């Protein structure tokens, strides 16, 4: 392991209990980092309101929410439109537009009531796999009603427009996102979904609790959910900073459509090698928005996907010695599927990391920094020292890098795999902060 020179001023990236309620209680996201970490990282990077901050793996949008409170504008990229919807729904801009928000809510409910009275029959729907037909019909009609409304444009600042050819990359309108997020919240409640240690497990149809929920009751639940969400935004947001934008964009970190040298700082956390299936964890929401084909394609594009997409990728020396050694160990491991499956999913991951880091370096202004939170994990008995691999790869790509914070992790997601202890018991996992300086 590398000798680390650690910095004490950075706060822990682990979320506290409070960060699972309020706006963070809107969705069950298990991969988020803490607000206090983002606040300390903003301080560490010396960012102010003249700067533009980027999070290329935006997830639930913590970076943007905290940056807005500091009066700093930010862009958040995520390949999963569901995460961008949750992130855009937290936009502080909505608070200054409360009357419009309530007017839109009224219109959506009216459209919904109209559709009920017209007796829209339920046809084939991928959501039926996850919930009773009566609930599915209400969710689908609400979605159609949300889609049918007209939403005010998000007033983009002129600074923003000069950086992004937005037309090619869907941004999430905060108003529409707010209603989609409300729909997602009630969907999870109505489908009888229960919390489990594995975020990709769904208890499909397990609960009969809501199976006879009427269509009117679903509309009323939607209304009260919206009121609760407005209250969550109000308790959370610092109202003095209305001039900042926080824009989530559906974009791939391997192909960032931003100009060279345009970003002043990056605070982010990529997918780790913990085999979390990020697309499947938002399956109900993706099936509301799109269809099973889109879900499958998104799954293949996700960094760290458990699906083999390209078997031809070979170990690349630019990934560094730690990475090379790890991949050799996997290739030569005697266990079943190591060479035929795990080697391929892991080479895919490291190739995606390399492409994304190249993009991160390209869009950062010279001398500007990125802070990247990563967790170590294990392949059988072999540690995957992700932070050290990132540091080496960044150095090989020509930028300065070091690990500046290290913390042991309890309740690691890898431990949901009960067999993981058979190779090496009492494993220690770390959450590290990798610094990159262009
Ligand atoms: C660890 S999470 C980010 C957590 C975030 N810091 C938070 O506090 O919520 C990683 C995110 O990367 C996204 N992702 C996966 N592959 C991607 C890609 N190729 N481009 C952009 N985002 C991607 C996933 O959808 C997921 O939301």
XYZ file of C-alpha atoms and ligand atoms in Angstrom:
465
model
C 0.000 0.000 0.000
C 1.149 3.543 -0.775
C 2.416 5.878 1.928
C -0.416 8.384 2.497
C -0.137 12.000 3.504
C -3.667 12.682 4.736
C -5.487 15.973 5.215
C -7.586 16.421 8.347
C -9.775 19.317 7.192
C -11.975 17.151 4.993
C -15.154 15.859 6.642
C -16.283 12.249 6.441
C -18.073 11.273 3.231
C -20.379 8.925 5.146
C -23.982 10.027 5.356
C -25.460 10.563 8.801
C -28.969 9.393 9.776
C -30.443 12.855 9.056
C -29.314 12.573 5.467
C -31.797 9.778 4.871
C -34.847 11.934 5.565
C -36.253 15.158 4.081
C -35.149 15.603 0.475
C -32.852 12.588 0.841
C -35.778 10.438 1.946
C -37.416 10.878 -1.488
C -35.553 7.890 -2.839
C -33.670 4.964 -1.427
C -30.224 5.801 -2.702
C -27.514 3.843 -1.033
C -24.500 5.308 -2.806
C -24.651 8.931 -1.762
C -22.023 10.890 0.149
C -22.521 13.404 2.926
C -23.333 17.101 2.641
C -20.671 17.990 5.152
C -18.065 16.269 3.012
C -19.132 18.295 -0.053
C -19.100 21.506 2.031
C -15.555 20.798 3.262
C -14.435 19.864 -0.269
C -15.803 23.176 -1.616
C -13.780 24.917 1.078
C -10.679 22.837 0.347
C -10.937 23.669 -3.364
C -11.415 27.394 -2.586
C -14.500 27.606 -4.783
C -16.691 30.725 -4.843
C -19.661 32.127 -6.749
C -17.526 32.980 -9.810
C -16.751 29.299 -10.292
C -18.488 26.458 -12.096
C -18.451 23.100 -10.303
C -18.989 19.730 -12.014
C -20.078 16.326 -10.732
C -19.679 13.811 -13.604
C -21.364 10.995 -11.578
C -24.093 13.095 -10.051
C -26.318 10.371 -8.513
C -28.843 11.895 -6.135
C -27.308 15.335 -6.635
C -25.667 16.029 -3.263
C -22.874 18.059 -4.892
C -25.327 20.443 -6.573
C -27.596 20.801 -3.540
C -24.686 21.821 -1.290
C -23.007 23.992 -3.941
C -26.285 25.924 -4.399
C -26.346 26.673 -0.685
C -22.881 28.194 -1.055
C -24.021 30.283 -4.048
C -21.945 28.180 -6.474
C -23.424 27.051 -9.786
C -22.942 23.462 -10.846
C -23.526 20.898 -13.554
C -24.320 17.300 -12.629
C -23.958 14.517 -15.175
C -25.507 11.101 -14.800
C -26.255 8.504 -17.421
C -29.417 7.483 -15.568
C -32.298 9.921 -16.235
C -34.006 8.783 -13.027
C -31.161 10.129 -10.893
C -31.240 13.399 -12.833
C -34.950 13.750 -12.147
C -34.444 13.358 -8.390
C -31.532 15.762 -8.544
C -33.432 18.415 -10.575
C -36.476 18.080 -8.306
C -34.308 19.388 -5.456
C -33.607 22.628 -7.317
C -33.814 25.687 -5.068
C -35.311 27.590 -7.989
C -38.626 25.793 -7.387
C -39.080 27.467 -4.036
C -39.330 30.872 -5.663
C -41.985 29.418 -7.990
C -44.330 27.837 -5.451
C -47.611 29.281 -6.874
C -46.712 27.903 -10.330
C -45.833 24.554 -8.774
C -49.235 24.295 -7.101
C -51.035 25.470 -10.251
C -49.264 22.768 -12.279
C -50.113 20.168 -9.652
C -53.776 21.174 -9.943
C -53.654 20.877 -13.750
C -52.023 17.439 -13.616
C -54.693 16.183 -11.204
C -57.428 17.593 -13.447
C -56.010 15.822 -16.502
C -55.799 12.632 -14.453
C -59.450 12.930 -13.324
C -60.485 13.516 -16.916
C -58.640 10.380 -18.015
C -60.343 8.338 -15.284
C -63.759 9.583 -16.361
C -62.964 8.642 -19.960
C -62.272 5.121 -18.674
C -58.769 4.581 -20.098
C -58.268 0.790 -20.161
C -54.911 -0.647 -19.070
C -53.075 -2.283 -21.929
C -49.776 -4.225 -21.848
C -47.487 -2.451 -19.396
C -43.989 -3.455 -18.237
C -44.911 -2.158 -14.760
C -47.339 -5.065 -14.325
C -44.320 -7.203 -13.511
C -43.871 -5.148 -10.340
C -47.316 -4.194 -9.071
C -51.015 -5.037 -9.048
C -53.023 -3.950 -12.128
C -55.117 -1.355 -10.247
C -51.991 0.414 -8.944
C -50.292 0.134 -12.332
C -53.222 1.859 -14.025
C -53.109 4.803 -11.595
C -49.336 5.195 -11.945
C -49.521 5.063 -15.731
C -52.353 7.606 -15.926
C -50.498 9.945 -13.586
C -47.404 9.640 -15.739
C -49.417 10.465 -18.881
C -50.940 13.458 -17.057
C -47.488 14.744 -16.051
C -46.234 14.334 -19.609
C -49.276 16.181 -20.988
C -48.572 19.406 -19.048
C -46.567 22.389 -20.308
C -43.732 23.491 -18.013
C -42.008 26.889 -17.797
C -38.437 26.921 -19.099
C -35.615 26.835 -16.601
C -33.917 30.239 -16.960
C -30.410 29.184 -17.865
C -27.752 31.727 -17.209
C -25.722 32.913 -20.193
C -22.591 31.398 -18.625
C -24.152 27.996 -18.856
C -25.285 28.109 -22.460
C -21.809 28.909 -23.752
C -20.490 25.594 -22.399
C -23.059 23.029 -23.392
C -24.600 22.018 -26.682
C -27.698 21.230 -24.627
C -29.907 20.158 -27.500
C -28.010 16.851 -27.757
C -28.200 16.103 -24.046
C -31.527 16.166 -22.245
C -31.516 18.361 -19.168
C -34.186 17.795 -16.571
C -36.782 20.554 -16.269
C -37.080 21.163 -12.496
C -40.891 21.520 -12.558
C -41.532 18.352 -14.515
C -38.840 16.555 -12.501
C -40.582 17.545 -9.285
C -43.793 15.833 -10.403
C -41.965 12.810 -11.764
C -40.167 12.515 -8.425
C -43.526 12.649 -6.588
C -44.795 9.895 -8.884
C -41.672 7.796 -8.197
C -42.147 8.215 -4.439
C -45.725 6.994 -4.452
C -44.885 4.177 -6.862
C -42.414 2.715 -4.360
C -45.002 3.025 -1.604
C -47.846 1.503 -3.624
C -45.975 -1.388 -5.211
C -45.342 -2.841 -1.790
C -41.602 -2.384 -2.147
C -39.769 -3.059 1.047
C -36.336 -2.018 2.120
C -33.783 -4.769 1.900
C -30.028 -4.936 2.264
C -29.702 -5.435 -1.475
C -30.855 -2.325 -3.369
C -31.640 -4.294 -6.516
C -34.162 -6.671 -4.964
C -37.827 -5.945 -5.424
C -40.580 -7.621 -3.532
C -42.835 -7.697 -6.563
C -46.515 -7.966 -5.666
C -45.539 -9.196 -2.224
C -47.862 -6.765 -0.507
C -51.620 -6.931 -1.014
C -51.870 -3.792 1.107
C -52.556 -1.405 -1.765
C -53.892 -3.801 -4.373
C -57.407 -2.397 -4.003
C -56.258 1.219 -3.899
C -58.707 3.256 -5.975
C -57.683 5.631 -8.755
C -58.985 8.633 -6.772
C -56.958 7.592 -3.748
C -53.832 7.466 -5.914
C -54.501 11.047 -7.091
C -54.978 12.191 -3.452
C -51.747 10.482 -2.455
C -49.980 12.332 -5.284
C -51.331 15.676 -4.005
C -50.289 15.105 -0.402
C -46.874 13.827 -1.514
C -46.322 17.108 -3.377
C -47.208 19.120 -0.284
C -44.759 17.071 1.761
C -42.012 17.545 -0.826
C -42.499 21.343 -0.873
C -42.210 21.310 2.921
C -39.006 19.227 2.634
C -37.532 21.750 0.202
C -38.479 24.632 2.458
C -36.900 23.190 5.573
C -33.781 22.349 3.674
C -32.940 25.138 1.288
C -31.146 28.326 2.155
C -33.399 30.865 0.454
C -30.836 33.650 0.080
C -29.078 32.167 -2.902
C -31.587 32.299 -5.724
C -29.169 33.322 -8.505
C -27.322 30.022 -8.770
C -28.165 27.189 -11.109
C -27.779 23.502 -10.496
C -28.340 21.630 -13.717
C -28.474 17.842 -13.988
C -27.803 16.588 -17.526
C -28.242 13.066 -18.877
C -24.731 12.473 -20.161
C -22.072 9.766 -20.195
C -18.922 10.509 -18.161
C -16.886 8.816 -20.930
C -17.999 11.470 -23.437
C -18.493 14.785 -21.681
C -19.936 17.362 -24.076
C -18.269 20.333 -22.372
C -15.517 22.546 -23.728
C -11.866 21.971 -22.832
C -10.677 23.954 -19.778
C -14.186 25.065 -18.790
C -14.600 23.735 -15.237
C -13.186 25.228 -12.010
C -13.577 22.215 -9.749
C -14.983 18.688 -9.539
C -16.435 16.891 -6.519
C -17.684 13.422 -7.309
C -17.977 9.743 -6.552
C -17.977 7.176 -9.388
C -19.518 3.700 -9.286
C -17.160 1.346 -7.416
C -16.338 -2.263 -8.143
C -18.985 -3.537 -5.743
C -21.195 -5.034 -8.453
C -24.115 -2.757 -7.652
C -26.540 -2.865 -10.524
C -27.394 0.832 -10.712
C -29.865 0.467 -13.598
C -31.806 -2.354 -11.940
C -31.950 -0.448 -8.662
C -34.119 2.134 -10.489
C -36.104 -0.413 -12.481
C -39.626 0.762 -11.466
C -38.792 4.377 -12.311
C -37.153 3.456 -15.638
C -40.174 1.346 -16.584
C -42.430 4.335 -15.871
C -40.306 6.631 -18.060
C -39.256 4.239 -20.826
C -39.386 0.484 -21.466
C -37.512 -2.773 -20.933
C -35.293 -2.194 -23.996
C -34.115 1.140 -22.604
C -33.497 -0.497 -19.211
C -31.352 -3.196 -20.833
C -29.384 -0.694 -22.926
C -28.789 1.606 -19.954
C -27.604 -1.356 -17.906
C -25.002 -2.119 -20.565
C -23.770 1.486 -20.581
C -23.423 1.836 -16.806
C -19.899 1.983 -15.451
C -19.320 -1.077 -13.322
C -22.135 -3.001 -14.990
C -22.309 -6.723 -14.142
C -23.130 -7.410 -17.830
C -20.324 -8.441 -20.208
C -20.435 -5.962 -23.084
C -16.981 -6.341 -24.644
C -14.837 -9.463 -24.275
C -11.961 -8.102 -26.332
C -10.625 -5.548 -23.830
C -7.099 -6.384 -22.662
C -5.147 -5.126 -19.650
C -3.807 -1.682 -20.535
C -0.453 -0.609 -18.993
C -1.776 2.953 -18.620
C -4.094 1.643 -15.892
C -1.001 1.154 -13.707
C 0.700 -1.658 -11.805
C -1.885 -2.094 -9.024
C -4.596 -2.541 -11.630
C -2.479 -4.851 -13.805
C -1.643 -7.080 -10.815
C -5.289 -7.266 -9.749
C -6.486 -8.198 -13.237
C -3.747 -10.875 -13.598
C -4.885 -12.344 -10.255
C -8.467 -12.477 -11.464
C -7.506 -13.998 -14.799
C -5.485 -16.737 -13.081
C -7.846 -17.367 -10.165
C -8.947 -21.029 -9.931
C -12.528 -20.200 -8.970
C -15.411 -20.632 -11.374
C -16.179 -17.676 -13.664
C -13.095 -15.660 -12.675
C -11.509 -15.708 -16.127
C -14.703 -16.150 -18.122
C -16.808 -13.482 -16.381
C -15.183 -11.331 -13.695
C -12.056 -10.560 -15.740
C -14.232 -9.086 -18.500
C -16.534 -7.012 -16.287
C -13.499 -5.602 -14.486
C -11.490 -4.753 -17.621
C -14.631 -2.997 -18.900
C -14.801 -1.015 -15.665
C -11.170 0.106 -15.801
C -11.438 1.074 -19.446
C -14.480 3.202 -18.548
C -12.559 4.769 -15.641
C -9.707 5.640 -17.996
C -12.048 7.269 -20.551
C -13.859 9.215 -17.818
C -10.638 10.420 -16.180
C -9.372 11.604 -19.567
C -12.566 13.610 -19.967
C -12.351 14.997 -16.424
C -8.790 16.175 -17.065
C -9.764 17.672 -20.414
C -12.667 19.788 -19.100
C -10.862 21.034 -15.967
C -9.085 24.381 -16.220
C -5.292 24.153 -15.779
C -4.248 23.976 -12.082
C -7.842 23.189 -11.070
C -8.658 20.142 -8.956
C -11.043 17.214 -8.706
C -11.926 15.307 -5.530
C -13.000 11.754 -6.209
C -14.457 9.545 -3.450
C -13.910 5.812 -3.987
C -14.231 2.666 -1.888
C -11.981 -0.356 -1.875
C -13.501 -3.820 -2.258
C -12.374 -7.423 -2.690
C -12.278 -9.971 -5.437
C -12.293 -13.235 -3.454
C -9.167 -12.885 -1.251
C -7.608 -10.074 -3.329
C -8.101 -6.491 -2.252
C -9.147 -4.040 -4.960
C -7.330 -0.878 -3.831
C -9.475 1.404 -5.944
C -8.007 4.705 -4.738
C -4.453 3.584 -5.481
C -5.543 2.414 -8.923
C -7.170 5.807 -9.610
C -4.050 7.658 -8.404
C -1.735 5.631 -10.662
C -4.047 5.962 -13.634
C -4.360 9.748 -13.201
C -0.576 10.052 -12.952
C -0.167 7.932 -16.084
C -2.628 10.251 -17.852
C -0.325 13.161 -17.018
C -1.925 14.838 -13.987
C -0.892 15.035 -10.344
C -2.745 12.755 -7.912
C -2.676 11.457 -4.337
C -5.014 9.971 -1.710
C -5.820 12.748 0.787
C -8.313 11.067 3.114
C -8.901 7.499 4.235
C -11.662 6.070 6.414
C -12.590 2.482 7.251
C -16.112 1.540 6.151
C -18.562 -0.539 8.122
C -21.668 -2.119 6.544
C -20.016 -2.216 3.123
C -22.294 -3.160 0.237
C -20.009 -6.031 -0.698
C -20.965 -7.703 2.585
C -24.482 -8.277 1.216
C -22.863 -11.169 -0.628
C -22.849 -13.730 2.166
C -20.260 -15.895 0.371
C -17.689 -13.108 0.291
C -16.231 -14.051 3.678
C -15.303 -17.558 2.636
C -12.144 -16.338 0.853
C -10.924 -13.874 3.459
C -12.795 -13.262 6.715
C -12.817 -9.915 8.566
C -11.997 -7.856 5.555
C -11.383 -4.154 6.025
C -12.840 -1.772 3.460
C -11.822 1.840 2.972
C -13.475 4.947 1.666
C -10.810 7.260 0.263
C -10.674 10.701 -1.269
C -8.462 10.924 -4.355
C -7.195 14.353 -5.321
C -6.500 15.127 -8.986
C -4.761 18.331 -10.047
C -4.489 19.248 -13.706
C -21.664 6.440 -6.509
S -22.970 7.122 -7.438
C -22.788 8.847 -7.128
C -23.256 9.235 -5.739
C -23.412 10.749 -5.515
N -22.131 11.304 -5.123
C -24.455 11.057 -4.450
O -24.148 11.637 -3.379
O -25.622 10.696 -4.649
C -22.487 6.868 -9.090
C -23.466 7.355 -10.174
O -22.800 7.170 -11.437
C -23.788 6.974 -12.427
N -23.152 6.419 -13.651
C -22.839 5.139 -13.952
N -22.248 5.067 -15.149
C -22.172 6.331 -15.635
C -21.656 6.915 -16.823
N -21.092 6.164 -17.780
N -21.745 8.252 -16.973
C -22.315 9.034 -16.027
N -22.849 8.533 -14.876
C -22.771 7.206 -14.682
C -24.804 6.065 -11.751
O -26.064 6.183 -12.382
C -24.779 6.587 -10.300
O -25.857 7.464 -10.066
